[in-house]
């Protein structure tokens, strides 16, 4: 079951998705890039696991703190 | 008592004191992997160096004397790396290490000696708060609590370090919050009052971890500098913190030999900067390359992550590193980061530690949340603290330095020397935003492109070096040698490396 939520730390828009559901990720890996303040802000996983769901698509607006992906550890 | 009886009597009394709250309580702790109060001291100080003060002190309440060995707080003097320190270790097996009239006098003695003689002071926190029922009633309050108007006064005469190693309520929490460094063992709890009392007073169920666990303090309150898994790691962290500190404010911090391999990563440090100005990176990799090998001791790593702070050594001398970390929110400075940096500047200045700032920030984070959290006041506290620092300050602009943050990170003569990498760009704000605000043009239009070119003019590193607002432009790989040399140039010779400590009474928590 999904037990890790990955959140955007900024308001912005989804610029590029870097992983797909099912992918194995390690702590420190980047799931996607959010464009904010003219910068590419990464969504980084703090604990490794497997990506269960990506909850946004490229171009979507996201808010600070919004859950953008679910992982299982 | 005749000498023949007096000596065995003393031995017996010593043995009773060392037995603390009894074998059963000590065994239960051991089973949970926790050290007891005396083991903590023994493992913390240099072997055999501890001299106890107050072993025969007990509760002032006559009926409690036999069950209060050392009155629940063990105090004395030890050595750490050969230097004298004063230590207070709470013995939870004796009435929950509750604060009492007598053990309060032991703490006061440790504080008095540390302050007057120039010793660091260390607290191992694990206590239930004021002793009940001793402190109940007006008479209890009038006689038991306090009676020392300097008990929680902090003037930073000597460094204080605290370890939160169990349930900390009342004075263990207060002393931790008065300290310059706080480490917490995961599973310990630090709060004003116990979950039991809070639950009774507010009629809500209380989860101890939510009330005062390590995640709360490491990530949300910033009241601890580091969280570790075991008692032993906490003791090692306090020793490490003290290794960067002078014994007292009147001397320079200790120097150390430069480890082999220091600076070896400088040749490739430029490659840690991404190709595009819109991409982010982890400034901690750059810090680790610049400072002496394995010397970077990051503080508050999980709090205010847009900025990185920590103690380190550069060419053997202690420095305090303040850096923007673009990895988080592009390095835009928020309220938590302002508080974190401000407190660190106070620490460094109070203990004669030069400050090195690595600059790459688009400015201060703006928005509703920032204003609600009093960002203007926090930004000015940070600015005021920087301007009150009397230790040497060196800034290196790696990339962006915009707006007020340019001043807060040492620009505009707020550092003694400002160097810049050729990749530096200095302006009032990102030119893309400036075009929209000044001209109202939208990106993608020809007017926008023309206005952007105009707005980007004169913001290169040579424009700011040309007016001498930046003293030199250096290649990234020259940074370590440049900083080492400038630390030597700016060494405070007239005072033997000691600053003025204008912020010595700045609050320890704010």
XYZ file of N, CA and C in Angstrom, chain B residues 57-231:
525
model
N 24.669 14.993 48.542
C 23.475 15.846 48.633
C 22.234 14.967 48.518
N 21.201 15.293 49.286
C 19.929 14.563 49.204
C 18.794 15.566 49.328
N 17.566 15.063 49.252
C 16.399 15.935 49.380
C 16.434 16.683 50.708
N 15.912 17.900 50.699
C 15.840 18.703 51.921
C 14.713 18.207 52.818
N 13.790 17.417 52.235
C 12.688 16.862 53.014
C 13.208 15.656 53.790
N 13.128 15.729 55.124
C 13.792 14.727 55.970
C 13.363 13.303 55.603
N 12.083 13.082 55.373
C 11.584 11.744 55.081
C 12.054 11.183 53.747
N 12.586 12.037 52.874
C 13.004 11.596 51.535
C 14.508 11.366 51.416
N 15.247 11.607 52.493
C 16.710 11.614 52.360
C 17.262 10.275 51.895
N 16.701 9.195 52.410
C 17.247 7.882 52.063
C 16.947 7.474 50.622
N 15.878 8.027 50.038
C 15.524 7.602 48.672
C 15.891 8.631 47.607
N 16.780 9.551 47.962
C 17.166 10.578 46.993
C 18.689 10.692 46.859
N 19.386 9.622 46.478
C 20.839 9.730 46.306
C 21.210 10.798 45.274
N 22.164 11.637 45.651
C 22.621 12.780 44.836
C 21.469 13.723 44.495
N 20.339 13.527 45.156
C 19.112 14.291 44.937
C 18.669 14.286 43.465
N 19.056 13.226 42.742
C 18.503 13.028 41.400
C 19.191 13.793 40.275
N 20.168 14.605 40.593
C 20.920 15.288 39.527
C 22.396 15.184 39.869
N 23.157 14.545 38.985
C 24.572 14.310 39.241
C 25.375 15.430 38.573
N 26.272 16.022 39.351
C 27.017 17.178 38.856
C 28.498 16.993 39.106
N 29.307 17.714 38.356
C 30.744 17.667 38.598
C 31.541 18.159 37.405
N 32.841 17.893 37.481
C 33.775 18.383 36.466
C 34.463 17.205 35.786
N 34.546 17.294 34.462
C 35.270 16.278 33.714
C 36.153 16.968 32.693
N 36.815 16.167 31.885
C 37.606 16.751 30.794
C 37.130 16.162 29.483
N 37.072 17.008 28.447
C 36.735 16.571 27.098
C 37.883 17.006 26.195
N 38.522 16.055 25.558
C 39.729 16.344 24.773
C 40.745 17.120 25.607
N 40.816 16.766 26.883
C 41.806 17.386 27.760
C 41.386 18.711 28.366
N 40.216 19.223 27.980
C 39.784 20.521 28.513
C 38.705 20.331 29.582
N 38.754 21.145 30.632
C 37.785 21.062 31.722
C 36.385 21.455 31.236
N 35.381 20.672 31.654
C 33.976 21.031 31.411
C 33.190 20.761 32.692
N 32.095 21.484 32.856
C 31.163 21.218 33.956
C 29.968 20.458 33.391
N 29.494 19.459 34.150
C 28.438 18.569 33.650
C 27.312 18.432 34.671
N 26.073 18.437 34.165
C 24.916 18.077 34.979
C 24.202 16.946 34.255
N 24.014 15.807 34.958
C 23.364 14.655 34.343
C 22.163 14.262 35.194
N 20.981 14.313 34.611
C 19.752 14.011 35.356
C 19.593 12.507 35.557
N 19.336 12.112 36.790
C 19.132 10.698 37.122
C 17.632 10.441 37.265
N 17.049 9.937 36.193
C 15.586 9.748 36.173
C 15.124 8.686 37.162
N 16.059 7.822 37.611
C 15.648 6.745 38.527
C 15.425 7.264 39.957
N 15.811 8.494 40.217
C 15.582 9.090 41.539
C 14.490 10.147 41.415
N 13.287 9.775 41.806
C 12.124 10.680 41.758
C 12.019 11.410 40.418
N 12.308 10.706 39.338
C 12.186 11.296 38.001
C 13.112 12.477 37.771
N 14.236 12.516 38.533
C 15.196 13.625 38.425
C 14.506 14.981 38.586
N 13.425 14.987 39.379
C 12.657 16.232 39.542
C 13.515 17.319 40.184
N 13.206 18.565 39.835
C 13.989 19.704 40.326
C 13.587 20.017 41.763
N 14.594 20.206 42.596
C 14.335 20.406 44.023
C 15.229 21.522 44.553
N 15.035 21.821 45.829
C 15.822 22.896 46.448
C 17.313 22.561 46.432
N 17.659 21.312 46.773
C 19.081 20.980 46.884
C 19.723 20.776 45.512
N 19.066 19.997 44.624
C 19.743 19.784 43.331
C 19.793 21.069 42.497
N 18.892 22.008 42.801
C 18.982 23.319 42.161
C 20.269 24.033 42.546
N 20.702 23.813 43.794
C 21.949 24.451 44.240
C 23.151 23.819 43.545
N 23.050 22.528 43.234
C 24.150 21.873 42.512
C 24.288 22.461 41.098
N 23.135 22.618 40.420
C 23.190 23.208 39.074
C 23.749 24.626 39.146
N 23.300 25.374 40.162
C 23.767 26.761 40.301
C 25.275 26.806 40.480
N 25.809 25.848 41.247
C 27.269 25.802 41.459
C 27.990 25.517 40.135
N 27.461 24.575 39.345
C 28.089 24.256 38.058
C 28.079 25.496 37.151
N 26.949 26.171 37.138
C 26.849 27.353 36.280
C 27.808 28.450 36.756
N 27.882 28.631 38.075
C 28.735 29.688 38.635
C 30.202 29.400 38.314
N 30.635 28.182 38.542
C 32.044 27.837 38.297
C 32.354 27.926 36.791
N 31.440 27.387 35.965
C 31.672 27.425 34.514
C 31.813 28.870 34.039
N 30.928 29.730 34.535
C 30.926 31.115 34.089
C 32.164 31.868 34.569
N 32.486 31.695 35.861
C 33.592 32.472 36.429
C 34.957 31.964 35.969
N 35.068 30.649 35.782
C 36.380 30.093 35.454
C 36.558 29.768 33.982
N 35.491 29.923 33.192
C 35.639 29.722 31.760
C 35.624 28.269 31.330
N 34.591 27.525 31.759
C 34.410 26.129 31.348
C 33.130 25.991 30.542
N 33.126 25.193 29.482
C 31.846 24.850 28.844
C 30.952 24.134 29.845
N 29.626 24.273 29.661
C 28.657 23.654 30.563
C 27.769 22.718 29.739
N 27.618 21.489 30.240
C 26.892 20.462 29.485
C 25.754 19.909 30.340
N 24.570 19.771 29.730
C 23.402 19.217 30.411
C 22.957 17.932 29.712
N 22.764 16.875 30.480
C 22.120 15.679 29.955
C 20.695 15.663 30.493
N 19.742 16.008 29.627
C 18.372 16.243 30.070
C 17.542 14.978 30.111
N 16.884 14.773 31.222
C 15.882 13.718 31.359
C 15.244 13.935 32.722
N 14.218 14.749 32.797
C 13.634 15.036 34.108
C 12.167 15.384 33.963
N 11.443 15.142 35.056
C 9.987 15.246 35.013
C 9.468 16.635 35.354
N 10.365 17.550 35.740
C 9.916 18.886 36.114
C 10.097 19.120 37.602
N 9.422 20.138 38.111
C 9.564 20.488 39.531
C 9.076 19.335 40.409
N 9.744 19.124 41.553
C 9.399 17.985 42.418
C 8.092 18.248 43.176
N 7.193 17.258 43.067
C 5.913 17.330 43.773
C 5.968 16.320 44.926
N 5.371 16.584 46.095
C 4.594 17.792 46.383
C 5.427 18.931 46.967
N 6.784 18.809 46.924
C 7.603 19.823 47.608
C 7.243 21.249 47.219
N 6.937 21.426 45.916
C 6.727 22.795 45.430
C 5.279 23.251 45.540
N 4.416 22.401 46.101
C 2.995 22.788 46.176
C 2.784 23.857 47.240
N 1.778 24.664 47.005
C 1.398 25.688 47.968
C 2.297 26.909 47.876
N 1.816 27.991 48.443
C 2.579 29.234 48.403
C 3.915 29.068 49.120
N 3.897 28.299 50.230
C 5.128 28.110 50.989
C 6.126 27.276 50.183
N 5.611 26.258 49.480
C 6.467 25.449 48.622
C 7.081 26.291 47.516
N 6.247 27.099 46.882
C 6.758 27.956 45.811
C 7.792 28.929 46.344
N 7.470 29.515 47.493
C 8.348 30.554 48.041
C 9.701 30.022 48.466
N 9.754 28.741 48.839
C 11.023 28.228 49.329
C 11.752 27.326 48.328
N 11.002 26.593 47.506
C 11.628 25.561 46.676
C 12.008 26.030 45.275
N 11.139 26.785 44.654
C 11.344 27.089 43.232
C 12.212 28.341 43.087
N 13.231 28.250 42.289
C 13.997 29.426 41.948
C 14.863 29.930 43.082
N 14.568 31.141 43.559
C 15.394 31.825 44.545
C 16.800 32.086 44.001
N 16.905 32.095 42.670
C 18.173 32.441 42.029
C 17.820 33.245 40.779
N 17.869 34.570 40.897
C 17.415 35.397 39.760
C 18.279 35.245 38.508
N 19.425 34.584 38.624
C 20.262 34.388 37.429
C 20.128 32.969 36.880
N 19.165 32.177 37.415
C 19.092 30.761 37.049
C 19.043 30.552 35.535
N 18.212 31.326 34.869
C 18.076 31.141 33.416
C 18.650 32.330 32.635
N 19.531 33.076 33.279
C 20.177 34.188 32.576
C 21.254 33.626 31.663
N 21.299 34.129 30.451
C 22.281 33.629 29.488
C 23.050 34.792 28.901
N 24.345 34.880 29.195
C 25.190 35.945 28.659
C 26.325 35.393 27.800
N 26.257 34.090 27.513
C 27.226 33.450 26.615
C 28.691 33.688 27.026
N 28.953 33.615 28.332
C 30.352 33.702 28.767
C 31.113 32.454 28.344
N 30.414 31.300 28.371
C 31.029 30.034 27.946
C 30.000 29.253 27.134
N 30.442 28.323 26.292
C 29.479 27.555 25.497
C 28.661 26.611 26.370
N 27.374 26.473 26.054
C 26.499 25.498 26.704
C 26.040 24.497 25.651
N 26.018 23.214 26.037
C 25.489 22.189 25.144
C 24.528 21.310 25.925
N 23.459 20.867 25.270
C 22.462 20.036 25.938
C 22.129 18.830 25.080
N 21.892 17.704 25.757
C 21.401 16.501 25.079
C 20.059 16.139 25.696
N 19.048 15.983 24.857
C 17.721 15.567 25.314
C 17.673 14.052 25.185
N 17.708 13.366 26.338
C 17.936 11.915 26.314
C 16.781 11.115 26.904
N 15.675 11.770 27.160
C 14.515 11.062 27.712
C 13.368 12.047 27.777
N 12.464 11.841 28.741
C 11.383 12.807 28.918
C 11.953 14.060 29.564
N 11.804 15.177 28.887
C 12.286 16.449 29.418
C 11.127 17.415 29.564
N 10.794 17.715 30.812
C 9.772 18.722 31.094
C 10.356 19.672 32.127
N 9.840 20.897 32.161
C 10.366 21.855 33.131
C 11.822 22.172 32.874
N 12.657 22.115 33.936
C 13.993 22.714 33.834
C 14.873 22.051 32.772
N 14.744 20.758 32.522
C 15.553 20.146 31.458
C 15.246 20.779 30.105
N 13.970 21.090 29.896
C 13.590 21.792 28.669
C 14.143 23.215 28.678
N 14.013 23.884 29.827
C 14.492 25.278 29.863
C 15.995 25.348 29.576
N 16.787 24.474 30.222
C 18.239 24.539 30.007
C 18.604 24.187 28.561
N 17.850 23.262 27.960
C 18.115 22.940 26.551
C 17.885 24.171 25.682
N 16.798 24.886 25.957
C 16.475 26.053 25.137
C 17.403 27.236 25.421
N 18.115 27.200 26.545
C 19.105 28.250 26.843
C 20.468 27.927 26.234
N 20.616 26.713 25.672
C 21.936 26.253 25.244
C 22.283 26.700 23.821
N 23.570 26.612 23.506
C 24.059 26.977 22.172
C 23.940 25.811 21.202
N 23.829 24.602 21.747
C 23.736 23.411 20.905
C 22.826 22.413 21.607
N 21.912 21.810 20.856
C 21.015 20.808 21.438
C 20.905 19.617 20.507
N 21.189 18.442 21.058
C 21.013 17.201 20.304
C 19.932 16.397 21.007
N 19.162 15.620 20.248
C 18.053 14.874 20.828
C 18.120 13.427 20.352
N 17.948 12.507 21.306
C 17.851 11.103 20.929
C 16.438 10.829 20.458
N 16.315 10.135 19.317
C 14.983 9.790 18.829
C 14.285 8.934 19.883
N 13.031 9.249 20.162
C 12.293 8.575 21.227
C 12.184 9.426 22.474
N 13.094 10.396 22.640
C 13.002 11.338 23.756
C 11.909 12.363 23.452
N 11.465 13.043 24.483
C 10.398 14.042 24.326
C 10.808 15.308 25.076
N 10.645 16.451 24.420
C 10.919 17.725 25.098
C 9.694 18.616 24.986
N 9.156 19.019 26.126
C 7.971 19.871 26.130
C 7.912 20.657 27.426
N 6.990 21.606 27.482
C 6.815 22.385 28.705
C 6.339 21.463 29.826
N 5.287 20.687 29.522
C 4.708 19.790 30.523
C 4.511 18.403 29.928
N 4.340 17.421 30.796
C 4.193 16.038 30.346
C 2.866 15.838 29.616
N 2.818 14.851 28.709
C 1.571 14.564 27.999
C 0.415 14.283 28.966
N 0.723 13.648 30.103
C -0.315 13.335 31.090
C -0.953 14.615 31.617
N -0.119 15.573 31.995
C -0.638 16.831 32.531
C -1.374 17.607 31.447
N -0.794 17.633 30.238
C -1.444 18.360 29.140
C -2.809 17.750 28.849
N -2.872 16.407 28.839
C -4.135 15.727 28.549
C -5.181 16.052 29.618
N -4.744 16.075 30.895
C -5.693 16.379 31.965
C -6.143 17.824 31.909
N -5.217 18.730 31.562
C -5.537 20.159 31.579
C -6.396 20.567 30.394
N -6.234 19.876 29.261
C -6.923 20.326 28.053
C -7.961 19.330 27.568
N -8.075 18.197 28.251
C -9.052 17.168 27.876
C -8.876 16.659 26.453
N -7.677 16.735 25.912
C -7.461 16.142 24.588
C -6.401 15.046 24.710
N -6.577 14.010 23.916
C -5.589 12.938 23.913
C -4.286 13.472 23.335
N -3.188 13.152 23.973
C -1.903 13.707 23.557
C -0.944 12.583 23.185
N -0.397 12.668 21.982
C 0.648 11.752 21.546
C 1.996 12.404 21.899
N 2.807 11.742 22.749
C 4.068 12.363 23.180
C 4.952 12.795 22.010
N 5.017 11.987 20.949
C 5.854 12.359 19.790
C 5.352 13.641 19.140
N 4.022 13.782 19.066
C 3.453 14.991 18.457
C 3.664 16.195 19.362
N 3.637 15.957 20.671
C 3.787 17.057 21.632
C 5.226 17.569 21.682
N 6.199 16.656 21.582
C 7.581 17.115 21.732
C 8.617 16.128 21.232
N 8.292 15.384 20.185
C 9.222 14.402 19.636
C 10.293 15.046 18.750
N 11.224 14.192 18.311
C 12.373 14.733 17.564
C 11.964 15.361 16.232
N 10.960 14.781 15.572
C 10.570 15.346 14.268
C 10.031 16.752 14.442
N 9.202 16.933 15.485
C 8.654 18.273 15.733
C 9.786 19.283 15.913
N 10.770 18.925 16.742
C 11.811 19.905 17.059
C 12.869 20.035 15.953
N 13.113 18.951 15.220
C 14.121 19.022 14.149
C 13.573 19.738 12.919
N 12.258 19.572 12.648
C 11.714 20.057 11.378
C 10.804 21.278 11.514
N 10.093 21.390 12.644
C 9.094 22.454 12.754
C 9.519 23.577 13.698
N 9.990 23.224 14.904
C 10.344 24.297 15.847
C 11.792 24.743 15.694
N 12.662 23.889 15.197
C 14.081 24.244 15.094
C 14.757 24.390 16.450
N 14.130 23.836 17.510
C 14.724 23.998 18.845
C 15.833 22.991 19.134
N 16.048 22.033 18.236
C 17.233 21.179 18.368
C 18.073 21.301 17.099
N 19.353 21.019 17.244
C 20.276 21.144 16.116
C 20.473 19.832 15.389
N 20.191 18.724 16.081
C 20.540 17.418 15.534
C 19.707 16.348 16.232
N 19.260 15.329 15.480
C 18.581 14.177 16.072
C 19.421 12.948 15.782
N 19.583 12.080 16.786
C 20.405 10.869 16.631
C 19.625 9.673 17.164
N 20.139 8.473 16.901
C 19.411 7.256 17.264
C 19.696 6.758 18.680
N 20.898 7.021 19.200
C 21.276 6.425 20.488
C 21.870 7.458 21.439
N 21.893 7.087 22.739
C 22.563 7.919 23.737
C 24.024 8.161 23.350
